[in-house]
Amino acid sequence: MSEHRRKPPQPQGGGRAAARRGQSGSSSGRRAAPRGATESPSGSYAEGGEERDFAGRAEARRTAQRSGGGRRRAAEPGRAGRRAGPPGRGRSPAPGKKRIIDYPRFDKYGWRRWVPSWKLFSGLCVGFFGAMVAAAGIAYAMVGIPDEAKTATAQNNVYYWADGTQMVSTGGERNRQIVDLSRIPKAMQNAVISQENKTFYDDSGIDPKGIARAVFNMARGGDTQGGSTITQQYVKNAMLDDQSQTISRKVKEIFVSIKVGSQLDKDDILAGYLNSAYYGRGAWGIQAASRAYFDKDSEKLNPGECAFLSAMLKGATYYDPAGSTSIDSSATPEANQKRALLQMQDTLDKMVEYGHLDATERAKYTKLPKWQNPRSNTQLSGQIGYLVDLAKASLVKNDVVTTNQLEQGGYSIYTTFDKKKVTELEKAVTKVYKENIDPKKRPETDTDVQFGGASVNPETGAIEAIYGGADATTHFTNNADVTGAQVGSTFKPFVLASAMTYGVRDPDLGEVQSEDERTVVSPKSLYSGKNEWKVKNYDGSVWQNEKGEEWLQTNDGNANASAGEAPDFMIDLREAMRESINSAFVQLGMDVGLDKVKDSALKAGLLEDSLAGTTFPSFSIGISDPSAIRMAGSYATFATSGKQRDPFSVTKVTDKDGTIFTHKVETKQAFTAKVADNVTDVLKTVVEKGTGTNAQLEGREVAGKTGTTDGNKSAWFVGYTPQLSTAISMFRYPDDETVKNRTFLEMYGTGGEKEIHGASFPSEIFKDYMEDALKGEPVVKFPKPEEIGEVVNDEPSPSASPSVTETEEEESESPSASPTQSETQEETSPSPTTSETCGAWDWGCEEGSDGGTETGDEGDGDTSESPTSSATESEETGNSRGNQNGGIFG
């Protein structure tokens, strides 16, 4: 028996107290014997109690409660049952009836009460799957088959100028034309089937694995594309009322696909897909695509053209051979052509593999077919096409809308573009071109001449005007937005800003130095303006490339600084900027650290992917290739005393439901006002009496910088007033997109000039444009700069930018196994020497390259050369636009 059994209730007449008294008064003086010590069958006490037989503790409690002898209140129903042990252990189960849903289970104890029975589990499964089947049936019944006549229709998007007037309504002008399957070449049908869905004629219309993968990717926030059958893709194209990437939309797409697959003939599905798919260039459907790429009807397409168009279905942004750098910088013409050719060849191979094309016929198509002009809409001619592309790319890049949503249209897009300024910029460029560039008269030097330009409002970052090229319907690359042309000495202000921000390093300390260990530089600091300057590391040791070769930095025209005195030609940084002396800024960049120079350029607003590597000293003199938009934006940072604002082109977007996007200007303090205002003050000197005098504006203060690059392959002028910052570029680059390995061409002799400098045509364009653009605007002066920094090298020493010694000069002139750059340049560079042309500061010269001979502005003194060891890098960063990053303000 249990050691913890409760005592039975005491008999009436005295209760427990009497029992205790009786026990204490017993003659023996001992406690009553325990149960089991007597012969009583019940084991109860013999004294003072009536002998009763109980069926366990629960029965005893109930009896006591009924008789009123217990001290506890009656227990709740089932309580005794819970206390009773399981059968077989002296406990009886609780009484009661089973519930319809026996959960928690009434006859189990502990954790077993919460384990559902197999009947309950089976019932739940049957109920769940039954509900799912019922829901699926309802969903299947509610969805309809797409109406082919209503698929892929597009509305116009309306673009507005900054003043709210309409610029252009475009986007829906090329609605597709439905053609019967009989008018679609069998080769096109087979190309799509071979590449997209080889089991098309045998499958049910859906791909369960692809669906599961898409749902899984959606749950992770990843890409939902891929893995769909042609039927599913057709349904996706047709569901234009809902292009969201959500699970509910995907589920709806599945049910529509099942219904389409069960009720429509496969040929009808294939025709619907080919007639509704988007091929890029605003072309919906095979007939529009055939016209957009080849200007022919769809039935006349050959197998190669069919395989080509099937590649466009992968995403025209990355396969259109004309390129889409305005949307993605990696979608250059060269990269897209390579991708399209590989995809086209893969499709043709699969067509042969699956028995859809004869191998002999397939062998005819090994190159991309001849494609045509990607624009035919005359509304997008002139600069309008570039403006529209810029706005569209901005919206896609910033995830405001998708490319497909834009193609569907229905948006009102309010831009930052000022109609007057756009017109004036185009007029200024056209004037210079017509007056100076004559391809018929000078075919060897004046062909393929291009200009780019951009204006940015310093106070907001709004792009108010661009010049993208002669005509957006004939020249497809936006010269204002795409990088490629090196900026030359227009990069030098970033070197000066870094020297006044971080300071030069102490030659006696280690490579990494804190701001306290550096010396902030004053514009009065002295540096050597000597031509063929032997570049030093910050500690005074001679810089060498990875091959152990030294580097002699040359100046434009191989001339020493005119303001300095032999032998070192030491000049202050203001004078070095005015004359655009390369040697001074290359050495300054080495003393500060090229990583700090790069950091300053990024802070000003340039993009990292447009900057060259910092491995070589020539980084400081502009071997990088930012876009005109970014150069204008970065100079605007100096105009606003160091406040940086990213350039933008769209202020607001609305659709039928209201405003979906509003631009918010974000301001960063890139430089202190002291640094930025000092840079501006130095750049004012360039325009007032330096290489940029052609850019002077009557009655207005202008700060700016000229730039010319190695081999005379590009020329720039970037300048600003407090209200407007503008960058102008000029270069020669073949405009034929089908030509492979295109490179920038030299501009010696272009426009009848011996050389093209930033001081010539680019600064003339700047002046003509800015005069008209700012007409009627109030005259605003730049802030007066505070004194900054210390004068470095006021007493030249070997440790601080040492000059070239006589011994070094002799060594540089002596033969060596590894010739210096200057020797190599004399052998290979077509750049004229000082003895062959007018000097950069020869005021009496009669051969001024810019017509400004009276002011001595022929050269801007800023040809940027690269070390011989970096020749390959220089070619990669400056000679092939196709390899450049660009687009969306590159």
Coordinates of C-alpha atoms in Angstrom, one line a residue, residues 65-581:
Q65 CA -17.8 15.0 0.9
R66 CA -21.3 13.5 0.8
S67 CA -21.3 12.9 4.5
G68 CA -19.9 16.4 5.4
G69 CA -17.0 15.0 7.3
G70 CA -14.3 16.2 4.9
R71 CA -12.5 19.6 5.3
R72 CA -12.2 20.2 1.6
R73 CA -14.8 21.5 -0.8
A74 CA -16.1 19.2 -3.3
A75 CA -13.6 18.8 -6.2
E76 CA -14.4 19.9 -9.7
P77 CA -15.7 17.2 -12.1
G78 CA -12.8 15.2 -13.4
R79 CA -10.4 16.3 -10.7
A80 CA -10.4 12.9 -9.1
G81 CA -9.9 11.4 -12.5
R82 CA -6.8 13.5 -13.1
R83 CA -5.4 12.4 -9.7
A84 CA -6.2 8.8 -10.3
G85 CA -3.4 6.8 -11.8
P86 CA -3.7 4.9 -15.0
P87 CA -5.5 1.5 -15.0
G88 CA -3.4 -1.2 -13.6
R89 CA -1.9 1.0 -10.9
G90 CA -4.8 1.1 -8.5
R91 CA -6.4 4.1 -10.3
S92 CA -9.6 4.2 -12.3
P93 CA -10.1 6.5 -15.3
A94 CA -12.2 9.6 -15.0
P95 CA -15.8 9.2 -15.9
G96 CA -17.3 11.3 -18.8
K97 CA -18.1 11.1 -22.5
K98 CA -15.7 11.5 -25.4
R99 CA -16.0 14.8 -27.4
I100 CA -16.5 15.0 -31.1
I101 CA -13.0 16.4 -31.5
D102 CA -11.1 14.5 -28.8
Y103 CA -8.3 17.1 -28.3
P104 CA -6.6 17.3 -25.9
R105 CA -7.3 13.6 -25.5
F106 CA -9.5 12.8 -22.5
D107 CA -8.0 9.4 -21.6
K108 CA -4.3 10.2 -21.9
Y109 CA -2.0 11.9 -19.4
G110 CA 1.0 14.1 -19.5
W111 CA 2.5 14.8 -23.0
R112 CA 0.4 12.0 -24.5
R113 CA -2.7 14.2 -24.0
W114 CA -1.4 16.6 -26.7
V115 CA -0.5 14.0 -29.3
P116 CA -3.4 13.8 -31.8
S117 CA -4.8 10.4 -32.7
W118 CA -4.3 9.0 -36.1
K119 CA -8.0 9.5 -36.8
L120 CA -7.8 13.2 -35.9
F121 CA -4.6 13.6 -38.0
S122 CA -6.1 11.9 -41.0
G123 CA -9.2 13.9 -40.7
L124 CA -7.3 17.2 -40.7
C125 CA -5.3 16.2 -43.7
V126 CA -8.4 15.2 -45.7
G127 CA -10.1 18.4 -44.7
F128 CA -7.1 20.5 -45.6
F129 CA -6.5 19.0 -49.0
G130 CA -10.2 19.1 -49.6
A131 CA -10.3 22.8 -48.9
M132 CA -7.3 23.3 -51.2
V133 CA -9.0 21.4 -54.0
A134 CA -12.1 23.4 -53.6
A135 CA -10.2 26.7 -53.6
A136 CA -8.2 25.6 -56.6
G137 CA -11.5 24.7 -58.4
I138 CA -13.0 28.1 -57.6
A139 CA -9.8 29.9 -58.7
Y140 CA -9.7 27.9 -61.9
A141 CA -13.3 28.7 -62.6
M142 CA -12.8 32.5 -61.9
V143 CA -9.7 33.1 -64.2
G144 CA -10.2 33.6 -67.9
I145 CA -8.1 33.0 -71.0
P146 CA -6.2 36.1 -72.1
D147 CA -7.7 38.0 -75.1
E148 CA -4.8 38.2 -77.6
A149 CA -6.2 41.4 -79.1
K150 CA -5.8 43.2 -75.7
T151 CA -2.3 42.0 -74.9
A152 CA 0.8 44.1 -75.2
T153 CA -0.9 47.4 -75.8
A154 CA 1.0 50.5 -74.6
Q155 CA 0.0 54.0 -73.5
N156 CA 2.1 57.0 -74.0
N157 CA 4.4 58.4 -71.3
V158 CA 4.3 62.2 -71.2
Y159 CA 7.5 64.0 -70.4
Y160 CA 7.5 67.6 -69.1
W161 CA 10.1 70.3 -69.1
A162 CA 11.2 71.9 -65.8
D163 CA 8.6 74.7 -66.2
G164 CA 5.8 72.1 -66.5
T165 CA 5.2 72.4 -70.2
Q166 CA 5.0 69.2 -72.2
M167 CA 8.3 68.1 -73.8
V168 CA 7.1 65.0 -75.6
S169 CA 4.5 62.2 -75.5
T170 CA 6.1 58.9 -76.3
G171 CA 6.2 55.2 -75.5
G172 CA 3.0 54.0 -77.1
E173 CA 3.7 55.0 -80.6
R174 CA 4.8 51.5 -81.6
N175 CA 1.9 49.2 -80.7
R176 CA 2.4 45.7 -82.0
Q177 CA 0.7 44.3 -85.1
I178 CA -0.7 40.8 -84.7
V179 CA 0.2 38.4 -87.4
D180 CA -1.0 34.9 -88.0
L181 CA 1.2 32.0 -87.2
S182 CA 1.5 31.3 -91.0
R183 CA 3.3 34.7 -91.3
I184 CA 5.8 33.8 -88.7
P185 CA 8.7 31.7 -90.1
K186 CA 9.0 28.2 -89.0
A187 CA 12.6 29.0 -88.1
M188 CA 11.4 31.6 -85.6
Q189 CA 9.0 29.2 -84.0
N190 CA 11.7 26.5 -83.7
A191 CA 14.3 29.0 -82.4
V192 CA 12.0 29.9 -79.5
I193 CA 11.0 26.4 -78.8
S194 CA 14.6 25.1 -79.0
Q195 CA 15.9 27.8 -76.6
E196 CA 13.0 28.3 -74.3
N197 CA 10.9 25.2 -74.0
K198 CA 11.9 22.1 -76.1
T199 CA 9.0 20.0 -74.7
F200 CA 6.4 22.7 -75.6
Y201 CA 4.2 20.5 -77.7
D202 CA 4.2 17.7 -75.1
D203 CA 4.0 19.4 -71.7
S204 CA 0.9 20.5 -69.8
G205 CA 1.7 24.2 -70.0
I206 CA 3.4 24.6 -66.6
D207 CA 6.7 23.7 -65.1
P208 CA 6.3 22.7 -61.4
K209 CA 10.0 22.8 -60.7
G210 CA 10.3 26.3 -62.3
I211 CA 7.3 27.5 -60.3
A212 CA 8.7 26.2 -57.0
R213 CA 12.0 27.8 -57.8
A214 CA 10.3 31.1 -58.6
V215 CA 8.2 31.0 -55.4
F216 CA 11.3 30.2 -53.4
N217 CA 13.3 33.0 -54.9
M218 CA 10.4 35.4 -54.3
A219 CA 10.3 34.4 -50.6
R220 CA 14.0 35.2 -50.4
G221 CA 13.5 38.5 -52.3
G222 CA 15.5 37.3 -55.3
D223 CA 14.8 37.2 -59.0
T224 CA 11.6 35.5 -60.0
Q225 CA 12.3 35.0 -63.6
G226 CA 13.4 31.9 -65.4
G227 CA 12.1 28.3 -65.5
S228 CA 8.8 29.1 -67.2
T229 CA 7.2 27.3 -70.1
I230 CA 6.2 29.2 -73.3
T231 CA 2.6 28.9 -72.1
Q232 CA 3.5 30.6 -68.8
Q233 CA 5.5 33.3 -70.5
Y234 CA 2.6 34.0 -72.8
V235 CA 0.2 34.3 -69.9
K236 CA 2.8 36.6 -68.1
N237 CA 2.9 38.9 -71.1
A238 CA -0.9 38.9 -71.3
M239 CA -1.5 39.8 -67.7
L240 CA -0.7 43.5 -68.2
D241 CA -3.1 44.6 -65.5
D242 CA -0.8 43.2 -62.9
Q243 CA 2.9 43.1 -63.4
S244 CA 3.8 42.9 -59.7
Q245 CA 6.3 40.2 -58.6
T246 CA 4.2 38.7 -55.8
I247 CA 3.2 35.2 -54.8
S248 CA -0.5 36.0 -55.3
R249 CA 0.2 37.1 -58.9
K250 CA 2.3 34.0 -59.5
V251 CA -0.5 31.8 -58.3
K252 CA -2.9 33.5 -60.5
E253 CA -0.5 33.1 -63.4
I254 CA -0.3 29.4 -62.7
F255 CA -4.1 28.9 -62.9
V256 CA -4.4 30.9 -66.1
S257 CA -1.6 28.9 -67.6
I258 CA -3.3 25.6 -66.7
K259 CA -6.5 26.8 -68.2
V260 CA -4.8 28.1 -71.3
G261 CA -2.9 24.8 -71.7
S262 CA -6.1 22.7 -71.4
Q263 CA -8.3 24.8 -73.7
L264 CA -6.1 26.3 -76.4
D265 CA -4.3 24.6 -79.2
K266 CA -0.5 24.7 -78.9
D267 CA -0.1 26.6 -82.2
D268 CA -2.4 29.3 -80.9
I269 CA -0.4 29.6 -77.7
L270 CA 2.9 29.9 -79.7
A271 CA 1.4 32.5 -81.9
G272 CA 0.1 34.4 -78.9
Y273 CA 3.5 34.4 -77.3
L274 CA 5.4 35.5 -80.3
N275 CA 2.9 38.3 -80.9
S276 CA 2.9 39.6 -77.4
A277 CA 6.5 39.2 -76.3
Y278 CA 8.7 42.3 -75.9
Y279 CA 11.8 42.4 -78.1
G280 CA 13.2 45.8 -77.0
R281 CA 13.3 49.1 -78.9
G282 CA 9.6 49.5 -78.1
A283 CA 8.7 46.5 -80.2
W284 CA 5.9 44.2 -79.0
G285 CA 5.5 41.1 -81.1
I286 CA 7.5 39.6 -83.9
Q287 CA 6.2 41.9 -86.6
A288 CA 7.2 45.0 -84.8
A289 CA 10.6 43.5 -83.8
S290 CA 11.3 42.5 -87.4
R291 CA 10.7 46.1 -88.5
A292 CA 12.6 47.6 -85.5
Y293 CA 15.8 45.6 -86.1
F294 CA 15.7 44.7 -89.8
D295 CA 13.1 46.9 -91.4
K296 CA 11.4 43.9 -93.0
D297 CA 8.2 41.9 -92.5
S298 CA 8.4 38.9 -90.2
E299 CA 7.8 36.3 -92.9
K300 CA 11.0 37.4 -94.6
L301 CA 13.3 36.6 -91.7
N302 CA 16.0 34.1 -92.2
P303 CA 17.1 31.5 -89.6
G304 CA 20.0 33.7 -88.5
E305 CA 17.7 36.7 -87.9
C306 CA 15.2 34.4 -86.1
A307 CA 17.9 33.1 -83.8
F308 CA 19.0 36.7 -83.2
L309 CA 15.5 37.9 -82.3
S310 CA 15.0 35.0 -80.0
A311 CA 18.1 36.2 -78.1
M312 CA 16.3 39.6 -77.6
L313 CA 13.6 37.7 -75.6
K314 CA 16.3 37.1 -72.9
G315 CA 16.3 40.9 -72.2
A316 CA 17.0 43.5 -74.9
T317 CA 18.9 45.7 -72.4
Y318 CA 21.8 43.2 -72.5
Y319 CA 21.4 41.8 -76.0
D320 CA 20.5 44.8 -78.3
P321 CA 23.7 45.3 -80.3
A322 CA 23.2 49.1 -80.2
G323 CA 23.8 48.9 -76.4
S324 CA 21.8 50.2 -73.4
T325 CA 24.4 52.0 -71.3
S326 CA 21.8 54.6 -70.3
I327 CA 20.1 51.8 -68.3
D328 CA 23.1 49.7 -67.3
S329 CA 26.8 50.7 -67.7
S330 CA 27.7 47.1 -68.5
A331 CA 25.4 47.0 -71.5
T332 CA 27.8 48.6 -73.9
P333 CA 27.5 48.0 -77.6
E334 CA 30.6 45.7 -77.7
A335 CA 29.4 43.7 -74.7
N336 CA 25.9 43.4 -76.0
Q337 CA 27.1 42.3 -79.4
K338 CA 29.2 39.6 -77.8
R339 CA 26.3 38.4 -75.7
A340 CA 23.9 38.4 -78.6
L341 CA 26.2 36.5 -80.9
L342 CA 26.9 33.8 -78.3
Q343 CA 23.2 33.4 -77.6
M344 CA 22.3 33.4 -81.3
Q345 CA 24.9 30.7 -82.0
D346 CA 23.7 28.6 -79.0
T347 CA 20.1 28.8 -80.4
L348 CA 21.2 27.7 -83.9
D349 CA 23.2 24.8 -82.4
K350 CA 20.1 23.6 -80.4
M351 CA 18.0 23.9 -83.5
V352 CA 20.3 21.5 -85.2
E353 CA 20.5 19.2 -82.2
Y354 CA 16.7 18.9 -82.0
G355 CA 16.3 18.4 -85.7
H356 CA 14.8 21.8 -86.5
L357 CA 17.6 23.0 -88.8
D358 CA 19.9 21.4 -91.3
A359 CA 23.6 21.7 -90.3
T360 CA 24.5 23.0 -93.8
E361 CA 22.0 25.8 -93.5
R362 CA 23.1 26.5 -90.0
A363 CA 26.7 27.0 -91.1
K364 CA 25.7 30.2 -93.0
Y365 CA 25.0 32.2 -89.9
T366 CA 28.2 32.7 -87.9
K367 CA 28.0 36.5 -87.5
L368 CA 25.4 38.9 -86.2
P369 CA 22.9 39.9 -88.9
K370 CA 23.1 43.5 -90.2
W371 CA 20.8 45.5 -87.9
Q372 CA 19.6 49.0 -88.2
N373 CA 19.1 52.3 -86.4
P374 CA 17.3 51.7 -83.1
R375 CA 15.2 54.8 -83.3
S376 CA 12.7 55.8 -85.9
N377 CA 10.4 58.0 -83.9
T378 CA 10.9 61.5 -85.2
Q379 CA 9.6 63.0 -82.0
L380 CA 12.9 61.8 -80.4
S381 CA 15.2 63.6 -82.8
G382 CA 17.7 66.2 -81.8
Q383 CA 18.3 66.3 -78.1
I384 CA 14.9 65.1 -77.1
G385 CA 15.8 61.4 -77.4
Y386 CA 18.8 61.9 -75.1
L387 CA 16.7 63.7 -72.6
V388 CA 14.0 61.0 -72.6
D389 CA 16.6 58.2 -72.3
L390 CA 18.3 60.0 -69.4
A391 CA 15.0 60.3 -67.5
K392 CA 13.9 56.7 -68.3
A393 CA 17.3 55.3 -67.2
S394 CA 17.1 57.3 -64.0
L395 CA 13.7 55.9 -63.1
V396 CA 14.7 52.3 -63.8
K397 CA 18.1 52.7 -62.1
N398 CA 16.4 54.0 -59.0
D399 CA 13.7 51.3 -58.9
V400 CA 10.9 53.8 -59.4
V401 CA 9.5 51.6 -62.2
T402 CA 10.6 48.7 -64.3
T403 CA 11.5 48.8 -68.0
N404 CA 8.4 46.8 -68.8
Q405 CA 6.2 49.1 -66.8
L406 CA 7.7 52.1 -68.7
E407 CA 7.0 50.4 -72.0
Q408 CA 3.4 49.9 -71.0
G409 CA 3.2 53.6 -70.4
G410 CA 0.7 55.8 -68.6
Y411 CA 3.2 57.8 -66.6
S412 CA 3.6 61.6 -66.4
I413 CA 7.3 62.3 -65.9
Y414 CA 8.4 65.7 -64.7
T415 CA 12.1 66.4 -65.6
T416 CA 14.7 68.9 -64.5
F417 CA 15.5 70.0 -68.1
D418 CA 15.3 73.7 -68.9
K419 CA 14.1 74.1 -72.5
K420 CA 15.9 77.3 -73.0
K421 CA 19.3 76.0 -71.7
V422 CA 19.0 72.8 -73.8
T423 CA 18.3 74.9 -76.9
E424 CA 21.2 77.3 -76.2
L425 CA 23.7 74.5 -75.5
E426 CA 22.8 72.7 -78.8
K427 CA 23.1 76.0 -80.6
A428 CA 26.5 76.8 -79.1
V429 CA 27.9 73.4 -80.1
T430 CA 26.3 73.5 -83.6
K431 CA 27.9 77.0 -84.2
V432 CA 31.4 75.8 -83.4
Y433 CA 31.0 72.7 -85.5
K434 CA 29.6 74.5 -88.5
E435 CA 32.3 77.2 -88.4
N436 CA 35.3 75.0 -87.8
I437 CA 34.7 71.3 -88.6
D438 CA 34.6 70.3 -92.3
P439 CA 34.8 66.6 -93.0
K440 CA 34.7 67.2 -96.7
K441 CA 37.5 69.6 -96.7
R442 CA 39.6 67.7 -94.2
P443 CA 38.5 64.1 -94.2
E444 CA 41.6 62.9 -92.5
T445 CA 41.2 65.1 -89.4
D446 CA 37.6 66.3 -89.2
T447 CA 35.7 63.1 -89.5
D448 CA 34.1 61.6 -86.4
V449 CA 34.4 64.8 -84.4
Q450 CA 32.0 64.6 -81.4
F451 CA 31.0 66.9 -78.6
G452 CA 29.3 66.3 -75.2
G453 CA 28.1 68.7 -72.6
A454 CA 26.0 69.0 -69.4
S455 CA 24.9 71.8 -67.1
V456 CA 24.0 71.2 -63.4
N457 CA 22.4 73.5 -60.9
P458 CA 24.8 73.7 -58.0
E459 CA 22.1 74.4 -55.4
T460 CA 20.0 71.3 -56.1
G461 CA 22.0 69.0 -58.4
A462 CA 19.3 69.2 -61.1
I463 CA 20.6 68.5 -64.6
E464 CA 19.3 71.5 -66.5
A465 CA 20.8 70.8 -69.9
I466 CA 22.8 68.2 -71.8
Y467 CA 24.2 67.8 -75.3
G468 CA 24.3 64.1 -76.1
G469 CA 25.3 64.3 -79.8
A470 CA 24.2 65.5 -83.2
D471 CA 20.9 63.7 -83.2
A472 CA 19.4 61.0 -81.0
T473 CA 17.9 59.1 -84.0
T474 CA 21.3 58.8 -85.7
H475 CA 23.9 58.9 -83.0
F476 CA 22.9 56.5 -80.2
T477 CA 25.4 57.1 -77.4
N478 CA 24.6 60.0 -75.1
N479 CA 27.9 61.9 -75.0
A480 CA 26.8 63.7 -71.9
D481 CA 26.2 60.6 -69.9
V482 CA 28.6 57.9 -71.1
T483 CA 32.2 57.9 -70.1
G484 CA 35.2 57.2 -72.3
A485 CA 37.0 60.4 -73.0
Q486 CA 39.8 61.1 -70.5
V487 CA 39.4 64.4 -68.7
G488 CA 43.0 65.5 -68.6
S489 CA 43.9 68.4 -66.4
T490 CA 40.3 69.2 -65.4
F491 CA 41.1 66.6 -62.8
K492 CA 43.7 68.8 -61.1
P493 CA 41.3 70.7 -58.8
F494 CA 40.7 67.4 -57.0
V495 CA 44.4 67.1 -56.3
L496 CA 44.5 70.6 -54.9
A497 CA 41.4 69.9 -52.8
S498 CA 43.0 66.8 -51.4
A499 CA 46.2 68.7 -50.5
M500 CA 44.2 71.3 -48.6
T501 CA 42.0 68.7 -47.0
Y502 CA 44.4 66.0 -45.9
G503 CA 47.8 67.7 -46.4
V504 CA 51.1 66.4 -47.6
R505 CA 52.9 63.7 -45.7
D506 CA 56.1 64.1 -43.6
P507 CA 59.0 62.5 -45.4
D508 CA 60.4 61.3 -42.0
L509 CA 57.3 59.4 -41.0
G510 CA 55.8 56.2 -42.2
E511 CA 53.5 55.5 -45.1
V512 CA 50.3 55.9 -43.0
Q513 CA 50.1 59.3 -41.3
S514 CA 47.3 60.9 -39.3
E515 CA 46.0 64.3 -40.0
D516 CA 48.0 65.8 -37.2
E517 CA 51.2 64.4 -38.8
R518 CA 50.4 66.0 -42.2
T519 CA 50.8 69.5 -43.4
V520 CA 47.8 71.2 -45.0
V521 CA 48.9 72.9 -48.1
S522 CA 48.4 76.6 -49.0
P523 CA 47.9 77.6 -52.7
K524 CA 51.1 79.6 -52.1
S525 CA 53.1 76.4 -51.7
L526 CA 55.9 75.9 -54.2
Y527 CA 56.4 73.0 -56.6
S528 CA 58.7 72.5 -59.5
G529 CA 57.3 73.4 -63.0
K530 CA 60.3 71.8 -64.7
N531 CA 59.6 69.8 -67.8
E532 CA 60.7 66.1 -67.7
W533 CA 60.4 66.1 -63.9
K534 CA 61.7 63.0 -62.3
V535 CA 58.7 62.0 -60.1
K536 CA 59.5 61.3 -56.5
N537 CA 57.7 59.4 -53.7
Y538 CA 56.6 61.5 -50.8
D539 CA 59.8 60.5 -48.9
G540 CA 62.1 61.8 -51.7
S541 CA 63.0 58.5 -53.3
V542 CA 62.6 58.2 -57.0
W543 CA 59.3 56.6 -58.1
Q544 CA 59.7 53.4 -60.1
N545 CA 57.1 51.1 -61.8
E546 CA 56.9 47.4 -61.3
K547 CA 59.6 47.0 -63.9
G548 CA 62.0 49.3 -62.1
E549 CA 61.6 52.1 -64.6
E550 CA 61.7 55.7 -63.6
W551 CA 59.2 58.3 -64.8
L552 CA 59.9 61.7 -66.2
Q553 CA 56.8 63.9 -66.3
T554 CA 56.5 66.2 -69.3
N555 CA 54.5 69.4 -69.6
D556 CA 52.5 70.5 -72.6
G557 CA 54.8 71.3 -75.5
N558 CA 57.7 70.0 -73.4
A559 CA 58.0 73.4 -71.9
N560 CA 59.1 74.5 -68.4
A561 CA 56.8 76.7 -66.3
S562 CA 57.2 80.2 -67.7
A563 CA 56.9 81.9 -64.3
G564 CA 59.6 79.9 -62.6
E565 CA 63.4 80.3 -62.8
A566 CA 65.9 77.7 -63.9
P567 CA 67.0 75.2 -62.9
D568 CA 64.0 74.1 -60.8
F569 CA 61.3 76.5 -62.2
M570 CA 59.6 76.6 -58.8
I571 CA 56.1 78.1 -58.9
D572 CA 53.2 78.3 -56.5
L573 CA 50.2 76.1 -57.0
R574 CA 48.0 79.0 -58.2
E575 CA 50.5 79.6 -61.0
A576 CA 50.8 75.9 -61.7
M577 CA 47.0 75.7 -62.1
R578 CA 46.9 78.8 -64.2
E579 CA 49.5 77.4 -66.6
S580 CA 48.3 73.9 -66.1
I581 CA 51.7 72.5 -65.2

